[in-house]
Amino acid sequence: MGAAGADVLHAISPDEPSGEALRVDSSIIAVDIEHPGTGKDVGAQRFVDELLEIGAPVPHRWYTMGDSRSDYTMATWLHENGFEVAHVDVRPADGVPSVPYPVLTHPSLINDDSGAHFLAQWAEMVG
């Protein structure tokens, strides 16, 4: 893994029956170790599936937010499945990847302050 606080996304091959590699994503506050059958994209899919299952309306427009590169997988899954999505990157200094949907950043705020800024804007929109 990289230096503390640097995002490093790579795979390690476990000794497990499935033979699938685990994803390792380190951030300033944590090291995420994900099996391919889990992850933030899987969470987005399961949430949409649950809404459909209970007959609840599924929003067409979504906002996702995060501080590591693996957080983009939520927005990517939503985009690839026909939803309008924008991702808020609260740590853009780590590099904003090229993605086919908008990425929102604040020019001077980061981490919790950046997230709070966008959440306050959205709360005001729905009033």
C-alpha positions as CSV (number, residue, x, y, z in Angstrom):
1,M,0.0,0.0,0.0
2,G,1.0,3.6,-0.4
3,A,1.9,6.3,2.1
4,A,-0.6,7.1,4.8
5,G,-3.5,9.1,3.5
6,A,-2.8,8.3,-0.1
7,D,-5.5,6.4,-2.1
8,V,-4.1,3.2,-3.5
9,L,-6.5,0.9,-5.3
10,H,-5.2,-2.5,-6.1
11,A,-6.0,-6.1,-5.8
12,I,-4.7,-8.9,-3.7
13,S,-5.2,-12.6,-4.5
14,P,-6.6,-14.4,-1.5
15,D,-6.4,-18.1,-0.8
16,E,-10.2,-18.6,-1.1
17,P,-12.3,-21.0,-3.0
18,S,-13.7,-18.4,-5.4
19,G,-10.2,-17.4,-6.5
20,E,-11.4,-13.8,-6.8
21,A,-9.1,-11.0,-5.8
22,L,-9.9,-8.6,-3.0
23,R,-9.8,-4.8,-3.6
24,V,-7.7,-2.7,-1.3
25,D,-8.5,1.0,-1.1
26,S,-6.7,3.1,1.5
27,S,-7.8,6.6,2.4
28,I,-6.9,9.2,5.1
29,I,-9.2,7.6,7.6
30,A,-9.5,3.9,6.7
31,V,-8.3,1.0,4.6
32,D,-11.3,-0.6,2.7
33,I,-10.8,-4.3,1.8
34,E,-13.6,-5.4,-0.5
35,H,-14.6,-8.7,-2.0
36,P,-15.9,-8.3,-5.6
37,G,-19.4,-9.3,-4.4
38,T,-19.5,-6.3,-2.1
39,G,-18.8,-2.7,-2.4
40,K,-20.4,0.7,-2.8
41,D,-21.7,-0.2,-6.3
42,V,-23.3,-3.3,-4.9
43,G,-24.9,-1.1,-2.2
44,A,-26.3,1.2,-4.8
45,Q,-27.8,-1.7,-6.7
46,R,-29.3,-3.3,-3.6
47,F,-30.9,0.0,-2.6
48,V,-32.5,0.5,-6.0
49,D,-33.6,-3.2,-6.0
50,E,-35.1,-2.7,-2.5
51,L,-37.1,0.4,-3.6
52,L,-38.4,-1.5,-6.6
53,E,-39.3,-4.6,-4.4
54,I,-41.4,-2.5,-2.0
55,G,-43.0,-0.5,-4.7
56,A,-41.4,2.8,-3.7
57,P,-40.6,5.4,-6.3
58,V,-37.0,5.3,-7.5
59,P,-35.5,8.7,-7.9
60,H,-34.1,9.5,-11.4
61,R,-31.5,12.0,-10.1
62,W,-28.9,10.9,-7.6
63,Y,-26.0,12.5,-5.7
64,T,-23.2,10.3,-4.3
65,M,-20.4,11.6,-2.1
66,G,-17.1,10.3,-0.8
67,D,-13.5,10.8,0.0
68,S,-11.8,7.9,-1.8
69,R,-11.7,6.6,-5.4
70,S,-13.8,3.6,-4.5
71,D,-16.7,5.9,-3.7
72,Y,-17.0,6.7,-7.4
73,T,-18.4,3.1,-8.0
74,M,-21.8,4.2,-6.6
75,A,-22.1,6.9,-9.2
76,T,-20.7,4.8,-12.0
77,W,-23.3,2.0,-11.3
78,L,-26.1,4.5,-11.2
79,H,-24.9,6.1,-14.4
80,E,-24.5,2.8,-16.2
81,N,-28.0,1.9,-15.2
82,G,-29.7,5.0,-16.7
83,F,-29.9,7.3,-13.7
84,E,-28.8,10.9,-13.7
85,V,-26.0,11.2,-11.2
86,A,-23.4,13.6,-9.9
87,H,-20.6,12.6,-7.5
88,V,-19.3,15.0,-4.8
89,D,-15.6,14.4,-4.3
90,V,-14.7,15.9,-0.9
91,R,-11.0,15.3,-1.4
92,P,-10.3,16.4,-5.0
93,A,-6.6,17.0,-4.3
94,D,-6.1,13.3,-4.6
95,G,-7.1,13.6,-8.3
96,V,-10.5,13.5,-9.9
97,P,-10.8,10.6,-12.3
98,S,-12.3,11.1,-15.8
99,V,-15.9,9.8,-15.5
100,P,-18.9,10.3,-17.8
101,Y,-21.0,12.2,-15.2
102,P,-20.5,15.4,-13.3
103,V,-18.1,15.6,-10.4
104,L,-18.8,18.3,-7.9
105,T,-16.1,19.8,-5.7
106,H,-15.8,22.9,-3.5
107,P,-13.0,25.3,-4.3
108,S,-11.8,25.6,-0.8
109,L,-13.6,23.2,1.6
110,I,-12.7,19.5,2.0
111,N,-13.8,16.5,3.9
112,D,-16.7,17.1,6.3
113,D,-16.9,20.8,5.6
114,S,-17.2,20.2,1.8
115,G,-19.9,17.5,2.4
116,A,-21.8,19.7,4.8
117,H,-21.8,22.5,2.2
118,F,-23.4,20.4,-0.5
119,L,-25.8,18.8,2.0
120,A,-26.9,22.2,3.1
121,Q,-27.5,23.3,-0.5
122,W,-29.6,20.3,-1.2
123,A,-31.6,20.7,2.0
124,E,-32.4,24.2,1.0
125,M,-33.5,23.1,-2.5
126,V,-36.1,20.7,-1.0
127,G,-36.9,23.2,1.6
